Amino acid sequence: MTEKKPYPADMMEKLVSLAKRRGFIYQGSEIYGGLAGTYDYGPLGTALKNNIKNIWWRMFVDGRDDMYGMDASILMNPRVWETTGHVAGFADPLSECTKCKKRFRTDQIEDRTKCPECGGALGPERQFNMMLKTQVGAMEDSSSISYLRPETAQGMFVNFKNVVDSFHPKMPFGLGQTGKAFRNEITPRDFIFRLRELEQMEVEYFVKESDWQRAFEEWRVAMNTWIDTVGIDRARTHEVEIGDGDRAHYSKRTIDFEFEYPFGQKELYGLAYRTDFDLSRHSEASKVDLSYRDEEVGEKFIPHCIEPSFGLDRTMLAVLLSAYTEDTMGDSPREYLKFHPRVAPIKVAVSPLLKNKPELVEKAREVYDMLKKDIPQIMWDDNGNVGKRYRRQDEIGTPFCVTIDFDTLGETPEHKDTVTVRDRDTGNQKRLSIGDLKNYILEQIK
Ligand code: GAP
């Protein structure tokens, strides 16, 4: 994708509607009126999300010899968050309108003195902590307070010593994990952009202090490769160097990867040099030595850390927005998702040309069953006429539609045991032998 097409004026409405109608994303707890800041992924959204997560894991954990996978608990000892400064300082500025009583995040509104909804005067600004508190155990006093993690990162820092003791990794090496995180955002908004329950995919990459710039650059390049791999439009993506006063308290250098959403250019991912902040703090607070011993040179030091952090929900949004395409095919307008085949939730749809011809249905079932073994993200589709099926599959981004017709059965002898394969983007069809079909599709979804 090189050329940047403008979004249609009502892009978000169109995407939200398609996502609900076709089973990608639903409002959380919808039948009870929803719960702000939560969304539920439906069957196709879950498939898309799992594909993205699996590609991430393959690219950044299984595909590298210097990475170790993790899956830490969402609930952690509250001292973790006291040590990192989250309990005291993970906050956004908030003001309440003196008239309508609505609350706003003041760094997101133009005039910090006036209510953006009713025009009333805004009250004094205060810091609102975004940690979601919960009670763990049977005691309902302050001793049982815990927090739902606001980032997956700390699960990796607190397990640093465990992994080093089990695997004795050579420096540099990293830990990677995917999982839920929770933030009591003041104003969740823009569909799945700003959520209260979100999912992250994070790497904590440990280096010697002298090596941090090289590693930072390596991860900057890797993040761009990732953006291309999942089909996020690079022309809409921008690297923004975060200035001294604006970085998180733990970071000495941060690049935000921003994406041009229909509602403005905003953060997609972050890449931060966290120095030795986290391991040093946890070492001090827990009294457990979290230094690393380099046996080769007999050196002992607290490693420094480079952190590429990817929001999974924002990845979903950027992938969906990059894929959303409107064109005209034949004589009629078409709305479809031009996913890269490797992320598409359904890779191939199989149809008999006519569903009331048992011999066609039987042959199509045979082809479907054969493909399903190696390509589980497959759909049987015999609803309506072939043209309508193609449009429905285009709308959910299925790259290939396979149709079994009378030629497959031998009506034209030279076409016996071949099927038509239709390409989503061009609408072109070609005939392939059933024997070649599986490898043809597997080759393109890699
Ligand atoms: N461990 C570092 C960290 O958590 P962050 O910039 O606060 O850094 C990392 O979050 C990524 O998580 C963001 O770049 C974004 O993709 C995602 N993210 C953060 N807050 C989010 C929210 N409220 N809703 C959806 N995604 C969010």
Short mmCIF file of C-alpha atoms and ligand atoms in Angstrom, two decimals:
data_model
loop_
_atom_site.label_atom_id
_atom_site.label_comp_id
_atom_site.label_asym_id
_atom_site.label_seq_id
_atom_site.Cartn_x
_atom_site.Cartn_y
_atom_site.Cartn_z
CA MET A 1 0.00 0.00 0.00
CA THR A 2 1.75 3.17 -1.11
CA GLU A 3 -0.93 5.61 -2.17
CA LYS A 4 -2.94 7.27 0.59
CA LYS A 5 -6.63 7.47 -0.28
CA PRO A 6 -8.77 9.95 1.67
CA TYR A 7 -11.27 8.40 4.08
CA PRO A 8 -14.97 8.74 3.22
CA ALA A 9 -16.57 11.54 5.28
CA ASP A 10 -18.45 9.12 7.51
CA MET A 11 -15.64 6.55 7.76
CA MET A 12 -16.05 5.69 11.45
CA GLU A 13 -19.84 5.23 11.16
CA LYS A 14 -19.31 2.94 8.16
CA LEU A 15 -16.65 0.90 9.92
CA VAL A 16 -18.56 0.58 13.20
CA SER A 17 -21.64 -0.51 11.27
CA LEU A 18 -19.79 -3.08 9.13
CA ALA A 19 -17.95 -4.40 12.20
CA LYS A 20 -21.24 -5.01 14.03
CA ARG A 21 -23.26 -6.26 11.07
CA ARG A 22 -20.66 -8.82 10.02
CA GLY A 23 -19.65 -10.04 13.46
CA PHE A 24 -16.29 -8.34 14.04
CA ILE A 25 -16.90 -6.01 16.99
CA TYR A 26 -19.92 -5.45 19.24
CA GLN A 27 -20.54 -2.90 21.97
CA GLY A 28 -19.68 -4.52 25.35
CA SER A 29 -22.77 -5.76 27.30
CA GLU A 30 -24.94 -4.28 24.56
CA ILE A 31 -28.30 -5.74 25.68
CA TYR A 32 -27.88 -3.92 29.02
CA GLY A 33 -27.10 -0.61 27.36
CA GLY A 34 -23.35 -1.21 27.13
CA LEU A 35 -20.47 -0.39 29.45
CA ALA A 36 -18.40 2.61 28.38
CA GLY A 37 -14.88 1.76 27.29
CA THR A 38 -15.55 -1.92 26.59
CA TYR A 39 -16.11 -3.75 23.31
CA ASP A 40 -16.62 -7.44 22.57
CA TYR A 41 -14.98 -9.15 19.62
CA GLY A 42 -17.37 -11.38 17.64
CA PRO A 43 -16.40 -14.50 15.67
CA LEU A 44 -14.64 -12.68 12.82
CA GLY A 45 -13.10 -10.04 15.11
CA THR A 46 -11.72 -12.79 17.33
CA ALA A 47 -10.26 -14.61 14.31
CA LEU A 48 -8.66 -11.40 13.05
CA LYS A 49 -7.30 -10.61 16.51
CA ASN A 50 -5.90 -14.11 16.99
CA ASN A 51 -4.24 -13.97 13.57
CA ILE A 52 -2.59 -10.66 14.47
CA LYS A 53 -1.50 -11.95 17.88
CA ASN A 54 -0.10 -15.15 16.40
CA ILE A 55 1.89 -13.22 13.77
CA TRP A 56 3.26 -10.99 16.55
CA TRP A 57 4.27 -14.01 18.63
CA ARG A 58 5.91 -15.69 15.66
CA MET A 59 7.75 -12.54 14.63
CA PHE A 60 8.91 -11.34 18.03
CA VAL A 61 9.10 -14.45 20.24
CA ASP A 62 9.20 -17.83 18.45
CA GLY A 63 10.99 -16.41 15.40
CA ARG A 64 13.96 -15.11 17.42
CA ASP A 65 16.60 -16.85 19.49
CA ASP A 66 17.00 -13.92 21.89
CA MET A 67 13.35 -13.76 23.05
CA TYR A 68 11.44 -15.61 25.79
CA GLY A 69 7.62 -15.74 26.02
CA MET A 70 5.72 -14.97 29.23
CA ASP A 71 2.16 -15.00 30.53
CA ALA A 72 2.05 -13.22 33.90
CA SER A 73 -1.03 -12.69 36.09
CA ILE A 74 -3.25 -9.68 35.62
CA LEU A 75 -3.45 -9.30 39.41
CA MET A 76 -0.14 -8.47 41.00
CA ASN A 77 1.07 -7.60 44.47
CA PRO A 78 0.07 -3.91 44.92
CA ARG A 79 3.65 -3.10 45.91
CA VAL A 80 4.56 -3.56 42.24
CA TRP A 81 2.49 -0.49 41.37
CA GLU A 82 3.64 1.49 44.38
CA THR A 83 7.24 0.86 43.33
CA THR A 84 6.74 1.87 39.70
CA GLY A 85 5.00 5.11 40.67
CA HIS A 86 1.65 4.11 39.14
CA VAL A 87 -0.31 4.33 42.40
CA ALA A 88 0.94 7.85 43.01
CA GLY A 89 1.20 9.15 39.49
CA PHE A 90 -0.61 7.19 36.74
CA ALA A 91 -3.09 10.00 36.28
CA ASP A 92 -4.71 12.32 33.77
CA PRO A 93 -5.96 15.87 34.48
CA LEU A 94 -9.71 16.04 35.13
CA SER A 95 -12.24 18.86 35.56
CA GLU A 96 -15.94 18.68 36.34
CA CYS A 97 -18.47 21.05 34.79
CA THR A 98 -20.11 23.13 37.54
CA LYS A 99 -23.38 23.15 35.57
CA CYS A 100 -23.99 19.71 33.92
CA LYS A 101 -21.60 17.84 36.26
CA LYS A 102 -19.95 15.94 33.36
CA ARG A 103 -16.24 15.20 33.73
CA PHE A 104 -13.58 15.86 31.11
CA ARG A 105 -9.93 15.12 30.49
CA THR A 106 -8.70 18.69 30.34
CA ASP A 107 -5.62 18.03 28.21
CA GLN A 108 -7.99 16.91 25.43
CA ILE A 109 -10.19 20.01 25.26
CA GLU A 110 -9.35 23.33 23.72
CA ASP A 111 -10.60 25.73 26.40
CA ARG A 112 -9.77 24.33 29.83
CA THR A 113 -12.21 26.77 31.52
CA LYS A 114 -15.40 25.96 29.59
CA CYS A 115 -17.51 22.77 29.38
CA PRO A 116 -17.30 21.48 25.76
CA GLU A 117 -20.87 20.14 26.03
CA CYS A 118 -23.02 22.73 27.83
CA GLY A 119 -20.69 25.75 27.93
CA GLY A 120 -20.81 25.94 31.75
CA ALA A 121 -17.73 26.84 33.80
CA LEU A 122 -15.31 24.00 34.47
CA GLY A 123 -14.29 23.47 38.09
CA PRO A 124 -10.69 23.21 39.32
CA GLU A 125 -8.38 20.72 37.61
CA ARG A 126 -7.23 17.70 39.60
CA GLN A 127 -5.23 14.56 38.84
CA PHE A 128 -7.45 11.48 38.33
CA ASN A 129 -5.69 8.14 38.87
CA MET A 130 -6.47 5.61 36.13
CA MET A 131 -5.61 2.44 38.08
CA LEU A 132 -8.62 0.10 38.36
CA LYS A 133 -8.80 -0.97 41.97
CA THR A 134 -10.17 -4.27 43.17
CA GLN A 135 -10.39 -6.28 46.36
CA VAL A 136 -8.57 -9.61 46.57
CA GLY A 137 -9.52 -12.18 49.25
CA ALA A 138 -12.18 -12.25 51.92
CA MET A 139 -11.06 -9.17 53.88
CA GLU A 140 -12.67 -5.94 52.72
CA ASP A 141 -10.14 -3.52 54.14
CA SER A 142 -7.12 -1.68 52.79
CA SER A 143 -4.94 -4.79 53.18
CA SER A 144 -6.85 -6.52 50.38
CA ILE A 145 -6.64 -3.75 47.77
CA SER A 146 -5.08 -4.76 44.50
CA TYR A 147 -5.12 -3.35 40.99
CA LEU A 148 -5.87 -4.70 37.54
CA ARG A 149 -2.58 -4.16 35.72
CA PRO A 150 -2.47 -1.00 33.57
CA GLU A 151 0.31 -2.49 31.38
CA THR A 152 1.65 -6.00 30.78
CA ALA A 153 5.23 -4.72 31.13
CA GLN A 154 5.59 -5.13 34.89
CA GLY A 155 4.73 -8.85 34.73
CA MET A 156 7.98 -9.21 32.80
CA PHE A 157 10.18 -7.01 35.01
CA VAL A 158 9.15 -8.87 38.17
CA ASN A 159 9.95 -12.21 36.47
CA PHE A 160 13.31 -11.07 35.13
CA LYS A 161 15.29 -13.03 37.73
CA ASN A 162 13.14 -16.16 37.30
CA VAL A 163 13.85 -16.31 33.57
CA VAL A 164 17.55 -15.54 34.04
CA ASP A 165 17.84 -18.30 36.67
CA SER A 166 16.03 -20.86 34.48
CA PHE A 167 17.56 -20.08 31.09
CA HIS A 168 20.85 -18.19 31.69
CA PRO A 169 20.27 -16.07 28.57
CA LYS A 170 23.14 -14.15 27.04
CA MET A 171 22.80 -10.37 26.81
CA PRO A 172 21.01 -8.87 24.92
CA PHE A 173 17.74 -10.77 25.33
CA GLY A 174 14.10 -9.96 25.81
CA LEU A 175 10.80 -11.07 27.27
CA GLY A 176 7.55 -10.83 25.33
CA GLN A 177 3.94 -11.18 26.34
CA THR A 178 0.43 -10.40 25.17
CA GLY A 179 -2.50 -9.82 27.49
CA LYS A 180 -5.20 -7.62 28.91
CA ALA A 181 -4.55 -4.34 30.68
CA PHE A 182 -7.01 -1.99 32.34
CA ARG A 183 -7.17 1.80 32.59
CA ASN A 184 -9.98 3.80 34.08
CA GLU A 185 -9.88 6.30 31.22
CA ILE A 186 -11.80 9.51 31.96
CA THR A 187 -13.26 9.67 28.47
CA PRO A 188 -13.12 6.36 26.58
CA ARG A 189 -13.89 7.18 22.95
CA ASP A 190 -13.45 6.63 19.26
CA PHE A 191 -14.65 3.01 19.07
CA ILE A 192 -11.79 0.68 20.10
CA PHE A 193 -9.17 3.47 20.18
CA ARG A 194 -9.43 4.45 23.84
CA LEU A 195 -10.72 1.59 25.96
CA ARG A 196 -10.91 0.84 29.67
CA GLU A 197 -10.16 -2.83 29.03
CA LEU A 198 -7.51 -3.24 26.35
CA GLU A 199 -4.97 -5.74 25.15
CA GLN A 200 -1.25 -5.14 24.75
CA MET A 201 1.61 -6.98 23.08
CA GLU A 202 4.84 -5.88 24.74
CA VAL A 203 8.54 -6.62 24.63
CA GLU A 204 11.03 -5.75 27.36
CA TYR A 205 14.45 -6.06 25.71
CA PHE A 206 17.42 -6.06 28.09
CA VAL A 207 20.76 -4.60 27.03
CA LYS A 208 23.99 -3.28 28.45
CA GLU A 209 23.70 0.48 28.89
CA SER A 210 26.33 1.06 26.18
CA ASP A 211 24.19 -0.91 23.68
CA TRP A 212 20.87 0.90 24.09
CA GLN A 213 21.05 3.08 20.96
CA ARG A 214 21.78 0.14 18.65
CA ALA A 215 18.94 -1.91 20.16
CA PHE A 216 16.54 1.05 20.02
CA GLU A 217 17.24 1.45 16.30
CA GLU A 218 16.88 -2.29 15.68
CA TRP A 219 13.43 -2.27 17.32
CA ARG A 220 12.40 0.90 15.46
CA VAL A 221 13.06 -0.92 12.18
CA ALA A 222 11.34 -4.10 13.45
CA MET A 223 8.22 -2.11 14.35
CA ASN A 224 8.02 -0.73 10.81
CA THR A 225 8.41 -4.24 9.40
CA TRP A 226 5.52 -5.32 11.67
CA ILE A 227 3.35 -2.44 10.39
CA ASP A 228 3.89 -3.67 6.81
CA THR A 229 3.44 -7.34 7.73
CA VAL A 230 -0.08 -6.90 9.13
CA GLY A 231 -1.16 -4.52 6.36
CA ILE A 232 -1.26 -1.21 8.24
CA ASP A 233 -1.01 1.60 5.69
CA ARG A 234 2.54 2.93 6.13
CA ALA A 235 1.56 6.15 4.31
CA ARG A 236 -0.72 6.94 7.26
CA THR A 237 1.87 6.05 9.91
CA HIS A 238 4.30 8.59 11.40
CA GLU A 239 7.19 8.33 13.83
CA VAL A 240 7.08 11.16 16.34
CA GLU A 241 10.01 11.87 18.66
CA ILE A 242 8.62 12.75 22.11
CA GLY A 243 10.27 15.80 23.65
CA ASP A 244 11.94 16.04 27.06
CA GLY A 245 8.99 17.39 29.04
CA ASP A 246 6.42 15.05 27.48
CA ARG A 247 7.94 11.60 28.01
CA ALA A 248 6.75 9.15 30.69
CA HIS A 249 8.73 9.51 33.93
CA TYR A 250 10.75 6.34 33.24
CA SER A 251 11.84 7.10 29.69
CA LYS A 252 15.01 8.73 28.34
CA ARG A 253 13.89 8.43 24.74
CA THR A 254 10.48 7.68 23.24
CA ILE A 255 9.21 7.46 19.70
CA ASP A 256 5.45 7.29 19.25
CA PHE A 257 4.24 5.57 16.13
CA GLU A 258 1.18 7.62 15.24
CA PHE A 259 -1.54 6.68 12.79
CA GLU A 260 -3.87 8.97 10.85
CA TYR A 261 -7.26 7.83 12.15
CA PRO A 262 -10.39 9.52 10.73
CA PHE A 263 -10.58 11.41 14.07
CA GLY A 264 -7.00 12.71 13.89
CA GLN A 265 -3.35 11.61 14.00
CA LYS A 266 -2.87 9.80 17.32
CA GLU A 267 -0.75 7.17 19.01
CA LEU A 268 -0.70 3.65 17.65
CA TYR A 269 2.43 2.24 19.35
CA GLY A 270 5.27 3.41 21.57
CA LEU A 271 8.97 2.61 21.60
CA ALA A 272 10.71 3.65 24.81
CA TYR A 273 14.16 3.47 26.33
CA ARG A 274 13.20 2.74 29.96
CA THR A 275 16.83 2.78 31.16
CA ASP A 276 17.34 0.61 34.28
CA PHE A 277 14.41 2.36 35.98
CA ASP A 278 12.14 -0.66 36.51
CA LEU A 279 14.70 -3.29 37.49
CA SER A 280 16.50 -0.84 39.82
CA ARG A 281 13.28 0.24 41.51
CA HIS A 282 12.06 -3.36 41.95
CA SER A 283 15.48 -4.40 43.26
CA GLU A 284 15.42 -1.66 45.87
CA ALA A 285 11.81 -2.18 46.92
CA SER A 286 11.80 -6.00 47.00
CA LYS A 287 15.36 -6.33 48.36
CA VAL A 288 15.89 -9.01 45.69
CA ASP A 289 19.03 -8.52 43.61
CA LEU A 290 17.88 -8.08 40.00
CA SER A 291 21.30 -7.53 38.53
CA TYR A 292 22.69 -9.65 35.70
CA ARG A 293 26.04 -11.38 35.88
CA ASP A 294 27.97 -11.55 32.63
CA GLU A 295 30.10 -14.66 33.22
CA GLU A 296 32.31 -14.05 30.16
CA VAL A 297 33.69 -10.74 31.40
CA GLY A 298 32.89 -11.26 35.09
CA GLU A 299 30.75 -8.12 35.17
CA LYS A 300 27.60 -7.57 37.25
CA PHE A 301 25.12 -4.82 36.36
CA ILE A 302 21.45 -3.87 36.22
CA PRO A 303 20.43 -4.19 32.56
CA HIS A 304 18.85 -1.32 30.69
CA CYS A 305 15.63 -1.86 28.79
CA ILE A 306 14.16 -1.02 25.38
CA GLU A 307 10.38 -1.40 25.26
CA PRO A 308 8.41 -1.71 22.00
CA SER A 309 4.76 -1.58 23.10
CA PHE A 310 1.90 -2.50 20.77
CA GLY A 311 -1.80 -1.99 21.55
CA LEU A 312 -3.70 -4.89 20.03
CA ASP A 313 -7.03 -3.07 19.80
CA ARG A 314 -5.39 -0.08 18.10
CA THR A 315 -3.72 -2.55 15.72
CA MET A 316 -7.18 -3.94 14.93
CA LEU A 317 -8.48 -0.42 14.27
CA ALA A 318 -5.51 0.54 12.06
CA VAL A 319 -5.72 -2.78 10.14
CA LEU A 320 -9.48 -2.35 9.60
CA LEU A 321 -9.10 1.29 8.52
CA SER A 322 -6.22 0.41 6.18
CA ALA A 323 -8.23 -2.44 4.66
CA TYR A 324 -11.52 -0.58 4.23
CA THR A 325 -12.04 0.09 0.51
CA GLU A 326 -14.85 1.39 -1.65
CA ASP A 327 -14.87 0.87 -5.41
CA THR A 328 -17.14 -0.06 -8.27
CA MET A 329 -17.20 -3.60 -9.60
CA GLY A 330 -19.32 -4.40 -12.61
CA ASP A 331 -21.79 -1.56 -12.41
CA SER A 332 -22.40 -1.50 -8.71
CA PRO A 333 -20.58 0.14 -5.81
CA ARG A 334 -18.74 -2.17 -3.47
CA GLU A 335 -17.58 -1.85 0.16
CA TYR A 336 -14.93 -4.37 1.17
CA LEU A 337 -12.02 -5.15 3.49
CA LYS A 338 -8.78 -5.52 1.57
CA PHE A 339 -6.94 -7.45 4.30
CA HIS A 340 -3.58 -9.01 3.65
CA PRO A 341 -4.48 -12.72 3.24
CA ARG A 342 -2.28 -13.59 6.27
CA VAL A 343 -4.53 -11.59 8.65
CA ALA A 344 -7.89 -12.21 6.94
CA PRO A 345 -10.27 -13.96 9.38
CA ILE A 346 -11.59 -16.22 6.60
CA LYS A 347 -9.03 -17.27 4.01
CA VAL A 348 -11.31 -19.03 1.57
CA ALA A 349 -15.02 -19.56 0.95
CA VAL A 350 -16.19 -22.70 -0.85
CA SER A 351 -19.48 -22.82 -2.76
CA PRO A 352 -21.36 -25.13 -5.11
CA LEU A 353 -22.51 -23.11 -8.12
CA LEU A 354 -26.10 -24.16 -7.38
CA LYS A 355 -27.20 -25.45 -4.03
CA ASN A 356 -30.07 -27.56 -5.42
CA LYS A 357 -27.81 -29.84 -7.48
CA PRO A 358 -26.70 -32.65 -5.16
CA GLU A 359 -23.76 -33.65 -7.37
CA LEU A 360 -22.34 -30.09 -7.15
CA VAL A 361 -22.93 -29.92 -3.39
CA GLU A 362 -21.27 -33.29 -2.83
CA LYS A 363 -18.17 -32.32 -4.81
CA ALA A 364 -18.00 -28.92 -3.09
CA ARG A 365 -18.20 -30.62 0.32
CA GLU A 366 -15.30 -32.86 -0.68
CA VAL A 367 -13.19 -29.83 -1.62
CA TYR A 368 -14.23 -27.99 1.57
CA ASP A 369 -13.33 -30.97 3.80
CA MET A 370 -9.98 -31.40 2.05
CA LEU A 371 -9.04 -27.72 2.50
CA LYS A 372 -10.37 -27.45 6.07
CA LYS A 373 -7.69 -29.84 7.35
CA ASP A 374 -4.88 -27.39 6.51
CA ILE A 375 -6.78 -24.12 6.25
CA PRO A 376 -9.15 -24.06 9.22
CA GLN A 377 -10.25 -20.44 8.56
CA ILE A 378 -12.58 -21.52 5.77
CA MET A 379 -16.30 -20.86 5.22
CA TRP A 380 -18.99 -22.89 3.49
CA ASP A 381 -21.20 -20.46 1.59
CA ASP A 382 -24.20 -21.59 -0.44
CA ASN A 383 -26.57 -18.68 0.27
CA GLY A 384 -28.10 -16.74 -2.60
CA ASN A 385 -26.56 -16.51 -6.05
CA VAL A 386 -22.83 -16.56 -6.73
CA GLY A 387 -22.61 -12.78 -7.29
CA LYS A 388 -24.15 -12.07 -3.86
CA ARG A 389 -21.85 -14.62 -2.21
CA TYR A 390 -18.82 -12.90 -3.65
CA ARG A 391 -19.98 -9.50 -2.36
CA ARG A 392 -20.65 -10.90 1.11
CA GLN A 393 -17.20 -12.48 1.22
CA ASP A 394 -15.59 -9.26 -0.08
CA GLU A 395 -17.23 -7.35 2.76
CA ILE A 396 -15.52 -9.53 5.38
CA GLY A 397 -12.23 -9.55 3.48
CA THR A 398 -12.09 -13.17 2.28
CA PRO A 399 -9.27 -13.18 -0.29
CA PHE A 400 -10.35 -16.30 -2.24
CA CYS A 401 -13.72 -17.73 -3.28
CA VAL A 402 -13.71 -21.25 -4.71
CA THR A 403 -16.69 -22.36 -6.80
CA ILE A 404 -17.48 -25.89 -7.89
CA ASP A 405 -19.39 -25.87 -11.21
CA PHE A 406 -20.44 -28.30 -13.89
CA ASP A 407 -17.00 -28.19 -15.49
CA THR A 408 -15.58 -29.51 -12.22
CA LEU A 409 -17.79 -32.57 -12.71
CA GLY A 410 -16.53 -33.05 -16.28
CA GLU A 411 -19.06 -31.21 -18.47
CA THR A 412 -16.07 -29.78 -20.34
CA PRO A 413 -13.70 -32.75 -20.21
CA GLU A 414 -10.46 -30.72 -20.11
CA HIS A 415 -11.77 -28.88 -17.01
CA LYS A 416 -12.71 -31.98 -15.04
CA ASP A 417 -11.55 -31.71 -11.41
CA THR A 418 -10.77 -28.03 -11.70
CA VAL A 419 -12.52 -25.22 -9.80
CA THR A 420 -12.77 -21.46 -10.23
CA VAL A 421 -10.81 -19.31 -7.78
CA ARG A 422 -11.96 -15.71 -7.61
CA ASP A 423 -9.65 -12.98 -6.40
CA ARG A 424 -11.27 -10.50 -3.98
CA ASP A 425 -9.43 -7.38 -5.14
CA THR A 426 -9.71 -7.73 -8.92
CA GLY A 427 -12.77 -9.96 -9.22
CA ASN A 428 -10.75 -12.05 -11.73
CA GLN A 429 -11.31 -15.77 -11.81
CA LYS A 430 -8.99 -18.53 -12.82
CA ARG A 431 -9.32 -22.30 -13.02
CA LEU A 432 -7.10 -24.41 -10.86
CA SER A 433 -6.98 -28.16 -10.47
CA ILE A 434 -8.31 -29.38 -7.12
CA GLY A 435 -4.92 -31.00 -6.54
CA ASP A 436 -3.13 -27.62 -6.70
CA LEU A 437 -5.69 -25.64 -4.73
CA LYS A 438 -4.43 -26.15 -1.18
CA ASN A 439 -0.83 -25.16 -1.94
CA TYR A 440 -1.95 -22.18 -4.01
CA ILE A 441 -3.87 -20.77 -1.03
CA LEU A 442 -1.29 -21.76 1.60
CA GLU A 443 1.39 -19.97 -0.40
CA GLN A 444 -0.52 -16.68 -0.30
CA ILE A 445 -1.57 -16.66 3.36
CA LYS A 446 1.99 -17.06 4.69
N1 GAP B 1 4.30 -0.40 28.89
C1 GAP B 1 4.23 0.88 28.25
C2 GAP B 1 2.87 1.33 28.03
O1 GAP B 1 1.91 0.73 28.51
P1 GAP B 1 1.47 3.19 26.81
O2 GAP B 1 1.90 4.17 25.76
O3 GAP B 1 0.74 3.73 27.99
O4 GAP B 1 2.81 2.44 27.26
C3 GAP B 1 1.15 1.24 25.14
O5 GAP B 1 0.61 2.05 26.14
C4 GAP B 1 0.15 1.01 24.01
O6 GAP B 1 -1.07 0.48 24.54
C5 GAP B 1 -0.26 2.29 23.29
O7 GAP B 1 0.67 2.65 22.29
C6 GAP B 1 -1.60 1.88 22.70
O8 GAP B 1 -1.40 1.12 21.53
C7 GAP B 1 -2.15 0.96 23.77
N2 GAP B 1 -3.11 1.68 24.66
C8 GAP B 1 -2.81 2.45 25.72
N3 GAP B 1 -3.92 2.93 26.32
C9 GAP B 1 -4.96 2.44 25.60
C10 GAP B 1 -6.39 2.55 25.71
N4 GAP B 1 -6.96 3.24 26.68
N5 GAP B 1 -7.16 1.88 24.81
C11 GAP B 1 -6.59 1.15 23.82
N6 GAP B 1 -5.26 1.01 23.68
C12 GAP B 1 -4.45 1.64 24.55
#
